[in-house]
PDB file of C-alpha atoms and ligand atoms in Angstrom:
ATOM      1  CA  UNK A 143     -22.732 -13.464  54.302  1.00 46.00           C
ATOM      2  CA  UNK A 144     -25.969 -11.533  53.778  1.00 49.00           C
ATOM      3  CA  UNK A 145     -26.103  -8.053  52.320  1.00 58.00           C
ATOM      4  CA  UNK A 146     -22.380  -7.451  52.636  1.00 70.00           C
ATOM      5  CA  UNK A 147     -21.320 -10.457  50.570  1.00 82.00           C
ATOM      6  CA  UNK A 148     -18.765  -8.980  48.148  1.00 84.00           C
ATOM      7  CA  UNK A 149     -19.718 -11.552  45.512  1.00 85.00           C
ATOM      8  CA  UNK A 150     -23.363 -10.490  45.340  1.00 80.00           C
ATOM      9  CA  UNK A 151     -24.377  -7.970  42.650  1.00 72.00           C
ATOM     10  CA  UNK A 152     -23.621  -4.466  43.745  1.00 71.00           C
ATOM     11  CA  UNK A 153     -24.096  -0.892  42.697  1.00 72.00           C
ATOM     12  CA  UNK A 154     -22.634   0.456  39.482  1.00 72.00           C
ATOM     13  CA  UNK A 155     -21.452   3.531  41.343  1.00 78.00           C
ATOM     14  CA  UNK A 156     -17.695   3.155  41.561  1.00 81.00           C
ATOM     15  CA  UNK A 157     -15.835   3.976  44.707  1.00 86.00           C
ATOM     16  CA  UNK A 158     -13.307   6.703  43.773  1.00 86.00           C
ATOM     17  CA  UNK A 159     -11.160   6.475  46.911  1.00 91.00           C
ATOM     18  CA  UNK A 160      -8.711   3.717  47.820  1.00 94.00           C
ATOM     19  CA  UNK A 161      -9.916   2.108  51.062  1.00 94.00           C
ATOM     20  CA  UNK A 162      -6.372   1.262  52.244  1.00 95.00           C
ATOM     21  CA  UNK A 163      -2.828   2.258  51.266  1.00 97.00           C
ATOM     22  CA  UNK A 164      -1.066  -1.128  50.971  1.00 97.00           C
ATOM     23  CA  UNK A 165      -1.449  -2.931  47.606  1.00 98.00           C
ATOM     24  CA  UNK A 166      -0.238  -6.322  48.918  1.00 98.00           C
ATOM     25  CA  UNK A 167      -2.579  -9.182  47.940  1.00 98.00           C
ATOM     26  CA  UNK A 168      -3.414 -12.063  50.287  1.00 98.00           C
ATOM     27  CA  UNK A 169      -3.656 -15.269  48.301  1.00 98.00           C
ATOM     28  CA  UNK A 170      -5.408 -18.229  49.937  1.00 98.00           C
ATOM     29  CA  UNK A 171      -4.763 -21.663  48.423  1.00 98.00           C
ATOM     30  CA  UNK A 172      -7.302 -24.525  48.299  1.00 96.00           C
ATOM     31  CA  UNK A 173      -5.492 -26.116  51.275  1.00 95.00           C
ATOM     32  CA  UNK A 174      -5.797 -22.844  53.255  1.00 96.00           C
ATOM     33  CA  UNK A 175      -2.210 -21.693  52.963  1.00 97.00           C
ATOM     34  CA  UNK A 176      -1.962 -17.894  52.984  1.00 98.00           C
ATOM     35  CA  UNK A 177       0.632 -16.141  50.873  1.00 98.00           C
ATOM     36  CA  UNK A 178       1.263 -12.407  50.725  1.00 98.00           C
ATOM     37  CA  UNK A 179       1.964 -11.289  47.161  1.00 98.00           C
ATOM     38  CA  UNK A 180       3.562  -7.880  46.718  1.00 98.00           C
ATOM     39  CA  UNK A 181       3.513  -5.644  43.646  1.00 98.00           C
ATOM     40  CA  UNK A 182       7.291  -6.090  43.381  1.00 98.00           C
ATOM     41  CA  UNK A 183       6.884  -9.873  43.139  1.00 98.00           C
ATOM     42  CA  UNK A 184       4.261  -9.492  40.432  1.00 98.00           C
ATOM     43  CA  UNK A 185       6.664  -7.284  38.485  1.00 98.00           C
ATOM     44  CA  UNK A 186       9.755  -9.427  38.984  1.00 98.00           C
ATOM     45  CA  UNK A 187       8.610 -13.042  39.063  1.00 98.00           C
ATOM     46  CA  UNK A 188       6.087 -13.375  36.238  1.00 98.00           C
ATOM     47  CA  UNK A 189       6.017 -12.545  32.543  1.00 98.00           C
ATOM     48  CA  UNK A 190       4.622  -9.045  31.953  1.00 98.00           C
ATOM     49  CA  UNK A 191       1.631  -9.046  29.618  1.00 98.00           C
ATOM     50  CA  UNK A 192       0.265  -5.864  28.017  1.00 98.00           C
ATOM     51  CA  UNK A 193      -3.273  -5.611  26.671  1.00 97.00           C
ATOM     52  CA  UNK A 194      -3.341  -2.532  24.429  1.00 95.00           C
ATOM     53  CA  UNK A 195      -7.050  -1.858  23.912  1.00 91.00           C
ATOM     54  CA  UNK A 196      -8.899  -2.079  27.206  1.00 94.00           C
ATOM     55  CA  UNK A 197     -12.010  -0.087  27.993  1.00 91.00           C
ATOM     56  CA  UNK A 198     -13.687   0.455  31.322  1.00 90.00           C
ATOM     57  CA  UNK A 199     -17.318   0.313  30.258  1.00 87.00           C
ATOM     58  CA  UNK A 200     -19.669   1.634  32.831  1.00 79.00           C
ATOM     59  CA  UNK A 201     -23.419   1.326  32.510  1.00 71.00           C
ATOM     60  CA  UNK A 202     -24.980   4.707  33.155  1.00 73.00           C
ATOM     61  CA  UNK A 203     -21.790   6.713  33.414  1.00 76.00           C
ATOM     62  CA  UNK A 204     -19.842   6.285  30.238  1.00 84.00           C
ATOM     63  CA  UNK A 205     -16.839   4.431  28.888  1.00 90.00           C
ATOM     64  CA  UNK A 206     -13.203   5.346  29.446  1.00 91.00           C
ATOM     65  CA  UNK A 207     -10.231   4.217  27.422  1.00 92.00           C
ATOM     66  CA  UNK A 208      -8.636   2.789  25.437  1.00 94.00           C
ATOM     67  CA  UNK A 209      -6.000   1.960  28.042  1.00 96.00           C
ATOM     68  CA  UNK A 210      -3.003  -0.336  27.755  1.00 98.00           C
ATOM     69  CA  UNK A 211      -2.928  -2.345  30.960  1.00 98.00           C
ATOM     70  CA  UNK A 212       0.198  -4.297  31.908  1.00 98.00           C
ATOM     71  CA  UNK A 213       0.336  -7.005  34.531  1.00 98.00           C
ATOM     72  CA  UNK A 214       0.529 -10.722  35.167  1.00 98.00           C
ATOM     73  CA  UNK A 215      -1.855 -13.349  33.904  1.00 98.00           C
ATOM     74  CA  UNK A 216      -4.061 -14.388  36.796  1.00 98.00           C
ATOM     75  CA  UNK A 217      -3.593 -17.947  35.506  1.00 98.00           C
ATOM     76  CA  UNK A 218       0.184 -17.751  36.040  1.00 98.00           C
ATOM     77  CA  UNK A 219      -0.263 -16.706  39.655  1.00 98.00           C
ATOM     78  CA  UNK A 220      -2.897 -19.348  40.398  1.00 97.00           C
ATOM     79  CA  UNK A 221      -0.951 -22.186  38.802  1.00 96.00           C
ATOM     80  CA  UNK A 222       2.132 -21.326  40.811  1.00 97.00           C
ATOM     81  CA  UNK A 223       0.326 -21.756  44.116  1.00 96.00           C
ATOM     82  CA  UNK A 224      -2.470 -24.204  43.314  1.00 95.00           C
ATOM     83  CA  UNK A 225      -1.173 -26.220  40.344  1.00 91.00           C
ATOM     84  CA  UNK A 226      -4.081 -27.796  38.516  1.00 91.00           C
ATOM     85  CA  UNK A 227      -6.218 -28.722  41.508  1.00 89.00           C
ATOM     86  CA  UNK A 228      -8.697 -25.845  41.562  1.00 96.00           C
ATOM     87  CA  UNK A 229     -11.966 -24.974  39.892  1.00 97.00           C
ATOM     88  CA  UNK A 230     -12.628 -21.324  40.676  1.00 98.00           C
ATOM     89  CA  UNK A 231     -11.440 -18.348  42.679  1.00 98.00           C
ATOM     90  CA  UNK A 232     -12.796 -15.273  44.367  1.00 98.00           C
ATOM     91  CA  UNK A 233     -11.137 -11.928  43.721  1.00 98.00           C
ATOM     92  CA  UNK A 234     -12.099  -9.457  46.427  1.00 97.00           C
ATOM     93  CA  UNK A 235     -11.045  -5.852  46.846  1.00 96.00           C
ATOM     94  CA  UNK A 236     -10.157  -3.929  49.959  1.00 95.00           C
ATOM     95  CA  UNK A 237     -13.496  -2.093  49.712  1.00 94.00           C
ATOM     96  CA  UNK A 238     -15.499  -5.311  49.577  1.00 93.00           C
ATOM     97  CA  UNK A 239     -16.089  -5.430  45.837  1.00 93.00           C
ATOM     98  CA  UNK A 240     -15.776  -8.925  44.454  1.00 92.00           C
ATOM     99  CA  UNK A 241     -15.883 -11.280  41.565  1.00 93.00           C
ATOM    100  CA  UNK A 242     -15.874 -15.003  40.973  1.00 96.00           C
ATOM    101  CA  UNK A 243     -13.595 -16.334  38.229  1.00 97.00           C
ATOM    102  CA  UNK A 244     -14.041 -19.862  36.906  1.00 96.00           C
ATOM    103  CA  UNK A 245     -11.043 -21.969  35.864  1.00 96.00           C
ATOM    104  CA  UNK A 246     -12.390 -22.265  32.312  1.00 95.00           C
ATOM    105  CA  UNK A 247     -12.227 -18.477  31.941  1.00 95.00           C
ATOM    106  CA  UNK A 248      -8.510 -18.554  32.680  1.00 96.00           C
ATOM    107  CA  UNK A 249      -7.563 -21.720  30.877  1.00 93.00           C
ATOM    108  CA  UNK A 250      -9.523 -21.010  27.661  1.00 93.00           C
ATOM    109  CA  UNK A 251      -9.067 -17.293  27.748  1.00 87.00           C
ATOM    110  CA  UNK A 252     -11.474 -14.940  25.990  1.00 92.00           C
ATOM    111  CA  UNK A 253     -10.440 -13.834  22.449  1.00 93.00           C
ATOM    112  CA  UNK A 254     -10.163 -10.308  23.856  1.00 93.00           C
ATOM    113  CA  UNK A 255      -7.270 -11.481  26.060  1.00 96.00           C
ATOM    114  CA  UNK A 256      -6.427 -13.114  29.378  1.00 97.00           C
ATOM    115  CA  UNK A 257      -7.562 -11.853  32.754  1.00 98.00           C
ATOM    116  CA  UNK A 258      -4.724  -9.796  34.227  1.00 98.00           C
ATOM    117  CA  UNK A 259      -3.684  -8.460  37.569  1.00 98.00           C
ATOM    118  CA  UNK A 260      -2.535  -5.071  36.329  1.00 98.00           C
ATOM    119  CA  UNK A 261       0.102  -2.879  37.922  1.00 98.00           C
ATOM    120  CA  UNK A 262       0.602  -0.428  35.040  1.00 98.00           C
ATOM    121  CA  UNK A 263      -1.583   1.662  32.771  1.00 98.00           C
ATOM    122  CA  UNK A 264      -0.265   3.162  29.537  1.00 98.00           C
ATOM    123  CA  UNK A 265       3.235   1.971  30.593  1.00 97.00           C
ATOM    124  CA  UNK A 266       3.144   3.929  33.862  1.00 98.00           C
ATOM    125  CA  UNK A 267       2.782   2.298  37.265  1.00 98.00           C
ATOM    126  CA  UNK A 268      -0.837   2.363  38.386  1.00 98.00           C
ATOM    127  CA  UNK A 269      -1.308   4.581  41.377  1.00 97.00           C
ATOM    128  CA  UNK A 270      -3.139   3.281  44.415  1.00 97.00           C
ATOM    129  CA  UNK A 271      -5.879   5.774  43.603  1.00 95.00           C
ATOM    130  CA  UNK A 272      -5.958   4.360  40.077  1.00 95.00           C
ATOM    131  CA  UNK A 273      -6.673   0.884  41.446  1.00 96.00           C
ATOM    132  CA  UNK A 274      -3.260  -0.781  42.083  1.00 98.00           C
ATOM    133  CA  UNK A 275      -3.488  -3.841  41.818  1.00 98.00           C
ATOM    134  CA  UNK A 276      -6.445  -3.981  39.443  1.00 98.00           C
ATOM    135  CA  UNK A 277      -8.050  -7.065  37.935  1.00 98.00           C
ATOM    136  CA  UNK A 278      -8.679  -6.529  34.230  1.00 97.00           C
ATOM    137  CA  UNK A 279     -11.184  -8.776  32.458  1.00 96.00           C
ATOM    138  CA  UNK A 280     -10.816  -7.863  28.766  1.00 94.00           C
ATOM    139  CA  UNK A 281     -13.824  -9.927  27.714  1.00 91.00           C
ATOM    140  CA  UNK A 282     -16.213  -7.848  29.821  1.00 90.00           C
ATOM    141  CA  UNK A 283     -17.832  -5.263  27.552  1.00 83.00           C
ATOM    142  CA  UNK A 284     -21.183  -4.433  29.101  1.00 79.00           C
ATOM    143  CA  UNK A 285     -20.341  -2.971  32.513  1.00 82.00           C
ATOM    144  CA  UNK A 286     -17.260  -2.642  34.644  1.00 88.00           C
ATOM    145  CA  UNK A 287     -18.231  -4.829  37.564  1.00 87.00           C
ATOM    146  CA  UNK A 288     -15.359  -7.259  36.946  1.00 93.00           C
ATOM    147  CA  UNK A 289     -12.655  -4.576  36.644  1.00 95.00           C
ATOM    148  CA  UNK A 290     -11.866  -4.838  40.348  1.00 95.00           C
ATOM    149  CA  UNK A 291      -9.676  -2.095  41.787  1.00 96.00           C
ATOM    150  CA  UNK A 292      -7.567  -2.543  44.963  1.00 97.00           C
ATOM    151  CA  UNK A 293      -7.516  -6.317  44.796  1.00 98.00           C
ATOM    152  CA  UNK A 294      -6.913  -7.557  48.348  1.00 98.00           C
ATOM    153  CA  UNK A 295      -7.784 -11.271  48.445  1.00 98.00           C
ATOM    154  CA  UNK A 296      -7.484 -14.042  45.875  1.00 98.00           C
ATOM    155  CA  UNK A 297      -9.116 -17.135  47.363  1.00 98.00           C
ATOM    156  CA  UNK A 298      -8.585 -20.232  45.245  1.00 98.00           C
ATOM    157  CA  UNK A 299     -11.140 -23.038  45.648  1.00 98.00           C
ATOM    158  CA  UNK A 300     -10.786 -26.678  44.804  1.00 95.00           C
TER     159      UNK A 300
HETATM  160  N1  LIG B 160     -12.674  -2.126  44.243  1.00 53.63           N
HETATM  161  C1  LIG B 160     -13.599  -1.588  43.426  1.00 53.63           C
HETATM  162  N2  LIG B 160     -13.498  -1.850  42.111  1.00 53.63           N
HETATM  163  C2  LIG B 160     -14.428  -1.323  41.273  1.00 53.63           C
HETATM  164  C3  LIG B 160     -15.491  -0.530  41.768  1.00 53.63           C
HETATM  165  C4  LIG B 160     -15.534  -0.267  43.153  1.00 53.63           C
HETATM  166  O1  LIG B 160     -16.427   0.459  43.670  1.00 53.63           O
HETATM  167  N3  LIG B 160     -14.569  -0.812  43.960  1.00 53.63           N
HETATM  168  N4  LIG B 160     -16.440  -0.054  40.902  1.00 53.63           N
HETATM  169  C5  LIG B 160     -16.581  -0.706  39.602  1.00 53.63           C
HETATM  170  C6  LIG B 160     -17.378   0.118  38.724  1.00 53.63           C
HETATM  171  S1  LIG B 160     -19.042   0.123  39.010  1.00 53.63           S
HETATM  172  C7  LIG B 160     -16.826   0.872  37.729  1.00 53.63           C
HETATM  173  S2  LIG B 160     -17.792   1.754  36.654  1.00 53.63           S
HETATM  174  C8  LIG B 160     -15.357   0.908  37.523  1.00 53.63           C
HETATM  175  C9  LIG B 160     -14.867   2.345  37.476  1.00 53.63           C
HETATM  176  O2  LIG B 160     -13.518   2.340  37.163  1.00 53.63           O
HETATM  177  P1  LIG B 160     -12.689   3.683  37.240  1.00 53.63           P
HETATM  178  O3  LIG B 160     -12.767   4.182  38.642  1.00 53.63           O
HETATM  179  O4  LIG B 160     -11.318   3.319  36.816  1.00 53.63           O
HETATM  180  O5  LIG B 160     -13.337   4.624  36.262  1.00 53.63           O
HETATM  181  O6  LIG B 160     -14.647   0.210  38.559  1.00 53.63           O
HETATM  182  C10 LIG B 160     -15.217  -0.999  38.966  1.00 53.63           C
HETATM  183  N5  LIG B 160     -14.329  -1.595  39.938  1.00 53.63           N
HETATM  184 MO1  LIG B 161     -19.972   1.311  37.213  1.00 53.63          MO
END
């Protein structure tokens, strides 16, 4: 994929502007099925989990928080569509910012809490500008490169 590979290390300068308006996520299963997951489905079909003490730690430009993020466990979403037959996934935003998540990180979650797909912050719905839907990785303390705003694609790999 060359220089535009969203999974390669990228700049710490966050993009402040949502690249698109629609927060629907395209989930791709290991057998290449594509499922569109809306914010409403996340809110209605999965247990809501709130992590009360999240920080967005940004090397070079400060830390913000604490925030209480509410959303679904990424593990719950993945297990619904891929069962147990997967080893990792790619979480990629609409502005081409990405992260790889290994199964072990979801199954044996960090003591700080499980990785979430968040739709609310401090009990209020996240705005699109605020990152809706945002991946929150509570175990990440050193920079904010895993706190992916505007999640657009979840590609699950065998
Ligand atoms: N989609 C997307 N997510 C992103 C970024 C980005 O540019 N695009 N920047 C990251 C970086 S470098 C930082 S510091 C934080 C900033 O989060 P904030 O905008 O909520 O302060 O978002 C992270 N998540
Ligand atoms: Mo950053």
